[in-house]
mmCIF file of C-alpha atoms in Angstrom:
data_model
loop_
_atom_site.group_PDB
_atom_site.id
_atom_site.type_symbol
_atom_site.label_atom_id
_atom_site.label_comp_id
_atom_site.label_asym_id
_atom_site.label_seq_id
_atom_site.Cartn_x
_atom_site.Cartn_y
_atom_site.Cartn_z
ATOM 1 C CA MET A 1 135.331 25.485 164.587
ATOM 2 C CA SER A 2 138.352 24.649 162.495
ATOM 3 C CA ALA A 3 139.970 27.039 160.099
ATOM 4 C CA ALA A 4 138.802 24.878 157.145
ATOM 5 C CA THR A 5 135.138 25.349 158.075
ATOM 6 C CA GLN A 6 135.285 29.083 158.775
ATOM 7 C CA PRO A 7 133.349 31.194 156.209
ATOM 8 C CA ALA A 8 135.368 33.292 153.805
ATOM 9 C CA PRO A 9 135.487 36.930 154.716
ATOM 10 C CA ALA A 10 133.122 39.169 152.728
ATOM 11 C CA PRO A 11 134.842 41.288 150.048
ATOM 12 C CA ALA A 12 135.454 44.818 151.095
ATOM 13 C CA ALA A 13 133.019 47.334 149.569
ATOM 14 C CA ALA A 14 134.457 49.540 146.862
ATOM 15 C CA ALA A 15 135.379 52.947 148.129
ATOM 16 C CA PRO A 16 133.029 55.669 146.849
ATOM 17 C CA PRO A 17 134.573 58.130 144.408
ATOM 18 C CA PRO A 18 135.698 61.377 145.943
ATOM 19 C CA PRO A 19 133.113 64.170 145.876
ATOM 20 C CA GLU A 20 135.368 66.284 143.684
ATOM 21 C CA ALA A 21 135.376 63.614 140.941
ATOM 22 C CA VAL A 22 131.582 63.341 141.131
ATOM 23 C CA ARG A 23 131.220 67.103 140.723
ATOM 24 C CA ARG A 24 133.586 67.145 137.750
ATOM 25 C CA ALA A 25 131.672 64.325 136.025
ATOM 26 C CA ALA A 26 128.344 66.087 136.618
ATOM 27 C CA ALA A 27 129.764 69.336 135.248
ATOM 28 C CA ARG A 28 130.969 67.535 132.104
ATOM 29 C CA ARG A 29 127.514 66.045 131.567
ATOM 30 C CA ARG A 30 125.912 69.474 131.926
ATOM 31 C CA ARG A 31 128.307 70.961 129.364
ATOM 32 C CA VAL A 32 127.580 68.363 126.674
ATOM 33 C CA PRO A 33 124.261 69.899 125.432
ATOM 34 C CA TYR A 34 125.853 73.351 125.209
ATOM 35 C CA LEU A 35 128.811 71.965 123.269
ATOM 36 C CA LEU A 36 126.405 70.306 120.812
ATOM 37 C CA LEU A 37 124.644 73.650 120.326
ATOM 38 C CA LEU A 38 127.902 75.496 119.750
ATOM 39 C CA ALA A 39 128.009 74.924 115.967
ATOM 40 C CA GLY A 40 124.389 76.066 115.508
ATOM 41 C CA VAL A 41 124.880 79.129 117.688
ATOM 42 C CA ALA A 42 128.043 80.067 115.798
ATOM 43 C CA TRP A 43 126.185 79.729 112.486
ATOM 44 C CA LEU A 44 123.386 82.017 113.704
ATOM 45 C CA LEU A 45 125.845 84.579 115.048
ATOM 46 C CA VAL A 46 127.860 84.753 111.836
ATOM 47 C CA PHE A 47 125.079 84.529 109.251
ATOM 48 C CA PHE A 48 122.087 86.055 111.077
ATOM 49 C CA VAL A 49 122.979 88.203 114.066
ATOM 50 C CA ALA A 50 126.029 89.899 112.501
ATOM 51 C CA PRO A 51 124.205 90.848 109.263
ATOM 52 C CA MET A 52 121.220 92.061 111.306
ATOM 53 C CA VAL A 53 123.437 94.299 113.419
ATOM 54 C CA TYR A 54 125.184 95.611 110.315
ATOM 55 C CA GLN A 55 121.879 96.362 108.586
ATOM 56 C CA ALA A 56 120.530 98.025 111.715
ATOM 57 C CA SER A 57 123.582 100.271 111.728
ATOM 58 C CA THR A 58 123.156 100.992 108.015
ATOM 59 C CA SER A 59 119.500 101.984 108.439
ATOM 60 C CA VAL A 60 120.396 104.927 110.708
ATOM 61 C CA GLN A 61 123.237 106.261 108.556
ATOM 62 C CA THR A 62 123.279 109.297 106.306
ATOM 63 C CA GLY A 63 125.551 110.283 103.449
ATOM 64 C CA THR A 64 126.266 109.349 99.865
ATOM 65 C CA LEU A 65 128.195 106.630 98.119
ATOM 66 C CA GLU A 66 130.880 109.116 97.046
ATOM 67 C CA ASP A 67 131.295 110.776 100.474
ATOM 68 C CA GLY A 68 130.602 107.676 102.491
ATOM 69 C CA PHE A 69 127.884 106.814 105.001
ATOM 70 C CA LYS A 70 128.125 107.641 108.695
ATOM 71 C CA VAL A 71 126.002 106.581 111.641
ATOM 72 C CA THR A 72 123.986 109.678 112.623
ATOM 73 C CA TRP A 73 121.031 107.850 114.251
ATOM 74 C CA HIS A 74 118.734 109.224 111.576
ATOM 75 C CA PHE A 75 115.589 107.258 112.497
ATOM 76 C CA ALA A 76 113.503 109.457 110.202
ATOM 77 C CA THR A 77 114.646 107.167 107.386
ATOM 78 C CA TYR A 78 112.117 104.593 108.603
ATOM 79 C CA TRP A 79 109.212 107.022 108.437
ATOM 80 C CA ASP A 80 110.291 108.388 105.063
ATOM 81 C CA ALA A 81 110.616 104.890 103.608
ATOM 82 C CA LEU A 82 107.254 103.779 104.969
ATOM 83 C CA SER A 83 105.514 106.952 103.795
ATOM 84 C CA GLU A 84 106.818 106.591 100.266
ATOM 85 C CA TYR A 85 106.562 102.839 99.761
ATOM 86 C CA TRP A 86 103.540 101.794 101.847
ATOM 87 C CA PRO A 87 101.581 100.793 98.682
ATOM 88 C CA HIS A 88 104.296 98.250 97.903
ATOM 89 C CA PHE A 89 103.972 96.786 101.408
ATOM 90 C CA VAL A 90 100.209 96.462 101.021
ATOM 91 C CA ARG A 91 100.575 94.941 97.556
ATOM 92 C CA SER A 92 103.131 92.427 98.806
ATOM 93 C CA LEU A 93 100.921 91.289 101.676
ATOM 94 C CA VAL A 94 97.855 91.019 99.432
ATOM 95 C CA TYR A 95 99.666 89.055 96.732
ATOM 96 C CA ALA A 96 101.235 86.758 99.340
ATOM 97 C CA ALA A 97 97.906 86.197 101.096
ATOM 98 C CA VAL A 98 96.083 85.391 97.849
ATOM 99 C CA ALA A 99 98.869 83.043 96.725
ATOM 100 C CA THR A 100 98.821 81.333 100.141
ATOM 101 C CA ALA A 101 95.055 80.833 99.961
ATOM 102 C CA LEU A 102 95.340 79.380 96.453
ATOM 103 C CA CYS A 103 98.147 77.076 97.560
ATOM 104 C CA LEU A 104 95.945 75.829 100.395
ATOM 105 C CA LEU A 105 92.958 75.249 98.090
ATOM 106 C CA ILE A 106 95.105 73.395 95.566
ATOM 107 C CA GLY A 107 97.481 71.677 97.958
ATOM 108 C CA TYR A 108 95.027 70.276 100.517
ATOM 109 C CA PRO A 109 93.140 67.955 98.106
ATOM 110 C CA LEU A 110 96.446 66.798 96.639
ATOM 111 C CA ALA A 111 97.978 66.154 100.067
ATOM 112 C CA TYR A 112 94.787 64.338 101.133
ATOM 113 C CA THR A 113 94.937 62.142 98.034
ATOM 114 C CA ILE A 114 98.594 61.306 98.607
ATOM 115 C CA ALA A 115 98.010 60.462 102.269
ATOM 116 C CA PHE A 116 94.841 58.356 101.943
ATOM 117 C CA ARG A 117 94.323 57.376 98.290
ATOM 118 C CA ALA A 118 97.681 57.175 96.519
ATOM 119 C CA GLY A 119 98.536 53.675 97.725
ATOM 120 C CA ARG A 120 101.609 52.278 95.986
ATOM 121 C CA TRP A 121 101.861 55.443 93.878
ATOM 122 C CA ARG A 122 102.508 57.592 96.954
ATOM 123 C CA ASN A 123 106.282 57.820 96.608
ATOM 124 C CA LEU A 124 106.016 58.632 92.898
ATOM 125 C CA VAL A 125 103.559 61.458 93.524
ATOM 126 C CA LEU A 126 105.756 62.856 96.306
ATOM 127 C CA VAL A 127 108.730 62.849 93.928
ATOM 128 C CA LEU A 128 106.638 64.736 91.377
ATOM 129 C CA VAL A 129 105.733 67.302 94.056
ATOM 130 C CA ILE A 130 109.344 68.048 94.933
ATOM 131 C CA ALA A 131 110.674 67.648 91.367
ATOM 132 C CA PRO A 132 110.437 71.409 90.634
ATOM 133 C CA PHE A 133 113.065 72.013 93.323
ATOM 134 C CA PHE A 134 115.604 70.347 91.028
ATOM 135 C CA THR A 135 115.155 73.273 88.630
ATOM 136 C CA SER A 136 116.280 76.826 89.263
ATOM 137 C CA PHE A 137 113.682 79.174 90.759
ATOM 138 C CA LEU A 138 114.531 81.661 88.028
ATOM 139 C CA ILE A 139 114.036 79.151 85.221
ATOM 140 C CA ARG A 140 110.682 78.037 86.626
ATOM 141 C CA THR A 141 109.503 81.634 86.701
ATOM 142 C CA LEU A 142 110.762 82.321 83.188
ATOM 143 C CA ALA A 143 108.783 79.304 82.017
ATOM 144 C CA TRP A 144 105.610 81.072 83.113
ATOM 145 C CA GLU A 145 106.428 83.882 80.708
ATOM 146 C CA THR A 146 106.067 81.327 77.924
ATOM 147 C CA ILE A 147 102.966 79.740 79.430
ATOM 148 C CA LEU A 148 101.199 83.096 79.780
ATOM 149 C CA ALA A 149 102.466 84.595 76.515
ATOM 150 C CA ASP A 150 99.921 86.761 74.700
ATOM 151 C CA GLN A 151 99.739 84.421 71.686
ATOM 152 C CA GLY A 152 100.079 81.239 73.716
ATOM 153 C CA PRO A 153 97.443 78.509 73.996
ATOM 154 C CA VAL A 154 96.524 79.368 77.586
ATOM 155 C CA VAL A 155 95.681 83.011 76.893
ATOM 156 C CA SER A 156 93.948 82.074 73.628
ATOM 157 C CA LEU A 157 91.731 79.593 75.472
ATOM 158 C CA LEU A 158 90.903 82.128 78.179
ATOM 159 C CA ASN A 159 89.984 84.649 75.503
ATOM 160 C CA ASP A 160 87.773 82.146 73.699
ATOM 161 C CA LEU A 161 85.971 81.380 76.962
ATOM 162 C CA HIS A 162 85.675 85.125 77.720
ATOM 163 C CA VAL A 163 87.373 84.549 81.072
ATOM 164 C CA LEU A 164 89.696 87.484 80.531
ATOM 165 C CA ASP A 165 86.683 89.758 80.098
ATOM 166 C CA VAL A 166 85.666 88.916 83.655
ATOM 167 C CA THR A 167 89.181 89.192 85.062
ATOM 168 C CA SER A 168 89.654 92.540 83.300
ATOM 169 C CA TRP A 169 86.454 93.782 84.914
ATOM 170 C CA LEU A 170 87.892 92.619 88.261
ATOM 171 C CA ARG A 171 91.113 94.502 87.393
ATOM 172 C CA ILE A 172 93.377 91.512 87.871
ATOM 173 C CA THR A 173 94.206 91.375 84.148
ATOM 174 C CA GLN A 174 94.389 94.028 81.468
ATOM 175 C CA GLY A 175 92.620 93.673 78.149
ATOM 176 C CA HIS A 176 93.246 90.333 76.488
ATOM 177 C CA ARG A 177 96.613 89.603 78.062
ATOM 178 C CA VAL A 178 97.740 88.065 81.336
ATOM 179 C CA LEU A 179 101.416 88.985 81.507
ATOM 180 C CA ALA A 180 102.282 92.206 83.349
ATOM 181 C CA THR A 181 99.136 91.920 85.480
ATOM 182 C CA PRO A 182 98.432 90.971 89.101
ATOM 183 C CA LEU A 183 97.067 87.604 87.982
ATOM 184 C CA ALA A 184 100.389 86.654 86.398
ATOM 185 C CA VAL A 185 102.326 87.552 89.556
ATOM 186 C CA VAL A 186 99.948 85.604 91.794
ATOM 187 C CA CYS A 187 100.086 82.597 89.448
ATOM 188 C CA GLY A 188 103.879 82.627 89.626
ATOM 189 C CA LEU A 189 103.876 82.890 93.406
ATOM 190 C CA THR A 190 101.319 80.105 93.740
ATOM 191 C CA TYR A 191 103.233 77.740 91.479
ATOM 192 C CA ASN A 192 106.666 78.379 92.990
ATOM 193 C CA PHE A 193 105.576 78.025 96.619
ATOM 194 C CA LEU A 194 102.977 75.256 96.237
ATOM 195 C CA PRO A 195 105.353 72.467 97.396
ATOM 196 C CA PHE A 196 105.935 74.398 100.638
ATOM 197 C CA MET A 197 102.219 73.959 101.321
ATOM 198 C CA ILE A 198 101.786 70.363 100.154
ATOM 199 C CA LEU A 199 104.603 68.756 102.137
ATOM 200 C CA PRO A 200 103.551 69.967 105.639
ATOM 201 C CA LEU A 201 99.931 69.117 104.837
ATOM 202 C CA TYR A 202 100.879 65.624 103.742
ATOM 203 C CA THR A 203 103.016 65.064 106.844
ATOM 204 C CA SER A 204 100.133 66.122 109.084
ATOM 205 C CA LEU A 205 97.468 64.122 107.234
ATOM 206 C CA GLU A 206 99.605 61.001 107.098
ATOM 207 C CA ARG A 207 99.628 60.936 110.907
ATOM 208 C CA VAL A 208 95.818 60.795 111.092
ATOM 209 C CA ASP A 209 94.701 57.339 112.163
ATOM 210 C CA GLY A 210 92.430 55.839 109.492
ATOM 211 C CA ARG A 211 90.459 54.027 112.183
ATOM 212 C CA LEU A 212 89.043 57.385 113.232
ATOM 213 C CA HIS A 213 87.394 57.671 109.824
ATOM 214 C CA GLU A 214 85.958 54.185 110.207
ATOM 215 C CA ALA A 215 84.638 55.001 113.670
ATOM 216 C CA ALA A 216 83.005 58.167 112.390
ATOM 217 C CA GLY A 217 81.397 56.186 109.557
ATOM 218 C CA ASP A 218 80.094 53.631 112.049
ATOM 219 C CA LEU A 219 78.428 56.535 113.856
ATOM 220 C CA TYR A 220 76.626 57.435 110.590
ATOM 221 C CA ALA A 221 78.702 60.531 109.897
ATOM 222 C CA THR A 222 78.682 61.691 106.295
ATOM 223 C CA PRO A 223 82.028 62.099 104.469
ATOM 224 C CA LEU A 224 81.680 65.868 104.748
ATOM 225 C CA THR A 225 81.080 65.610 108.488
ATOM 226 C CA VAL A 226 84.083 63.291 108.884
ATOM 227 C CA PHE A 227 86.257 65.810 107.096
ATOM 228 C CA ARG A 228 84.893 68.769 109.049
ATOM 229 C CA LYS A 229 84.934 67.121 112.491
ATOM 230 C CA VAL A 230 87.874 64.732 112.271
ATOM 231 C CA THR A 231 90.275 65.177 109.366
ATOM 232 C CA PHE A 232 90.582 68.937 109.126
ATOM 233 C CA PRO A 233 91.001 69.617 112.895
ATOM 234 C CA LEU A 234 93.687 66.937 113.127
ATOM 235 C CA SER A 235 95.506 68.411 110.141
ATOM 236 C CA MET A 236 95.631 71.933 111.558
ATOM 237 C CA PRO A 237 99.353 71.712 112.440
ATOM 238 C CA GLY A 238 100.059 71.103 108.765
ATOM 239 C CA VAL A 239 97.726 73.904 107.689
ATOM 240 C CA VAL A 240 99.408 76.403 109.990
ATOM 241 C CA ALA A 241 102.930 75.280 109.070
ATOM 242 C CA GLY A 242 102.129 75.264 105.354
ATOM 243 C CA THR A 243 100.574 78.713 105.340
ATOM 244 C CA LEU A 244 103.533 80.149 107.231
ATOM 245 C CA LEU A 245 106.085 78.480 104.940
ATOM 246 C CA THR A 246 104.217 79.889 101.952
ATOM 247 C CA PHE A 247 103.253 83.366 103.144
ATOM 248 C CA ILE A 248 106.603 84.422 104.622
ATOM 249 C CA PRO A 249 108.827 83.875 101.553
ATOM 250 C CA ALA A 250 106.074 85.028 99.179
ATOM 251 C CA SER A 251 105.859 88.373 100.995
ATOM 252 C CA GLY A 252 109.502 89.154 100.315
ATOM 253 C CA ASP A 253 109.694 87.681 96.826
ATOM 254 C CA TYR A 254 110.639 89.926 93.924
ATOM 255 C CA ILE A 255 111.486 87.545 91.071
ATOM 256 C CA ASN A 256 107.862 86.836 90.128
ATOM 257 C CA ALA A 257 106.899 90.512 90.131
ATOM 258 C CA GLU A 258 110.021 91.385 88.149
ATOM 259 C CA LEU A 259 109.532 88.794 85.410
ATOM 260 C CA LEU A 260 105.750 88.352 85.274
ATOM 261 C CA GLY A 261 104.568 91.816 86.296
ATOM 262 C CA SER A 262 105.203 95.431 85.419
ATOM 263 C CA THR A 263 106.060 98.549 87.381
ATOM 264 C CA ASN A 264 102.441 98.624 88.554
ATOM 265 C CA GLN A 265 102.823 95.212 90.205
ATOM 266 C CA GLN A 266 106.133 95.782 91.979
ATOM 267 C CA MET A 267 106.346 94.303 95.459
ATOM 268 C CA ILE A 268 108.420 95.598 98.344
ATOM 269 C CA GLY A 269 111.145 93.086 97.482
ATOM 270 C CA ASN A 270 111.601 94.819 94.128
ATOM 271 C CA VAL A 271 112.002 98.170 95.877
ATOM 272 C CA ILE A 272 114.585 96.790 98.316
ATOM 273 C CA GLU A 273 116.513 95.150 95.469
ATOM 274 C CA ALA A 274 116.509 98.404 93.484
ATOM 275 C CA GLN A 275 117.582 100.502 96.476
ATOM 276 C CA PHE A 276 120.473 98.154 97.217
ATOM 277 C CA LEU A 277 121.749 97.466 93.692
ATOM 278 C CA ARG A 278 120.654 100.342 91.442
ATOM 279 C CA VAL A 279 119.798 103.439 93.480
ATOM 280 C CA LEU A 280 122.559 102.589 95.989
ATOM 281 C CA ASP A 281 120.560 104.148 98.848
ATOM 282 C CA TYR A 282 121.674 101.678 101.472
ATOM 283 C CA PRO A 283 120.010 103.319 104.532
ATOM 284 C CA THR A 284 116.582 103.296 102.858
ATOM 285 C CA ALA A 285 117.050 99.721 101.677
ATOM 286 C CA ALA A 286 118.051 98.589 105.168
ATOM 287 C CA ALA A 287 115.123 100.461 106.743
ATOM 288 C CA LEU A 288 112.680 98.865 104.298
ATOM 289 C CA SER A 289 114.113 95.447 105.121
ATOM 290 C CA PHE A 290 113.571 95.959 108.836
ATOM 291 C CA ILE A 291 110.057 97.304 108.307
ATOM 292 C CA LEU A 292 109.183 94.277 106.167
ATOM 293 C CA MET A 293 110.568 91.926 108.789
ATOM 294 C CA ALA A 294 108.596 93.678 111.542
ATOM 295 C CA VAL A 295 105.359 93.594 109.529
ATOM 296 C CA ILE A 296 105.727 89.892 108.727
ATOM 297 C CA LEU A 297 106.595 89.114 112.349
ATOM 298 C CA ALA A 298 103.496 90.960 113.577
ATOM 299 C CA VAL A 299 101.214 89.242 111.037
ATOM 300 C CA VAL A 300 102.643 85.798 111.807
ATOM 301 C CA THR A 301 102.364 86.328 115.582
ATOM 302 C CA VAL A 302 98.705 87.306 115.345
ATOM 303 C CA TYR A 303 97.986 84.425 112.985
ATOM 304 C CA ILE A 304 99.645 81.800 115.178
ATOM 305 C CA ARG A 305 97.850 83.045 118.289
ATOM 306 C CA ARG A 306 94.475 82.943 116.567
ATOM 307 C CA ALA A 307 94.869 79.845 114.380
ATOM 308 C CA GLY A 308 97.827 78.052 115.893
ATOM 309 C CA THR A 309 97.856 74.660 117.531
ATOM 310 C CA GLU A 310 99.448 73.267 120.663
ATOM 311 C CA GLU A 311 102.338 71.926 118.590
ATOM 312 C CA LEU A 312 103.233 75.377 117.279
ATOM 313 C CA VAL A 313 102.348 77.794 120.094
#
């Protein structure tokens, strides 16, 4: 065979990279997720962990503002604070639970309407739901002072319908006025935290396939049965998320009780605010904060375990 007809030699295979280079590349790939988390971890350390540690240290201190506070591991502060202010804890949980239930009763039909019936008006209604967030929380609460004023149209109408006679008998209002009563505080909480309920409910309901409703109708299910067997179970992630987003901040709120209630309707947030800013008893204020956080954490844990869904547990 001549040299012209001889096949060309096959190209030499590329040499594999050295094992050390492979290990370095793999190590770099493993570090990437941790580097991406670095900013979030730093944020939590600076703005959550550090204040928590400082407050934990404050809660076991003794002393006065003039002489200074020193860490003496005085854990009795927790028991003293709980013994004195347990009615405020109970009141806060009750008000928050009632406001959460009202938000669910009001928000679910609205979220259902937006998800399945709003049509081309959906975006407009969603904007109207979140529009209150463009106004200060304080201003929105002050507006309820005007709405529930003793000589205002709302209270006058309730008096004409003798509704306030019933609510006074139930001890949620006093006489012929609504301000400075539990009803006023709960109304303020419900209004201010209603969007936190509607948005998760809408997100969950919007994911429900409409063909499931049609299939249930083809099987002769009534609208109530479709809602009970199909719609509501599939919307449970939104129900759980909405109730948590409403109950947790409502439990620690103090603006509504301060502006719409009286000293008889003070919540634990009002006590903590007063201990920090007026009484200047920092150990008691810190202890109350930790007790409130522990109570909310326990309530939320039990609730999620009993009513949670696979997406949340």
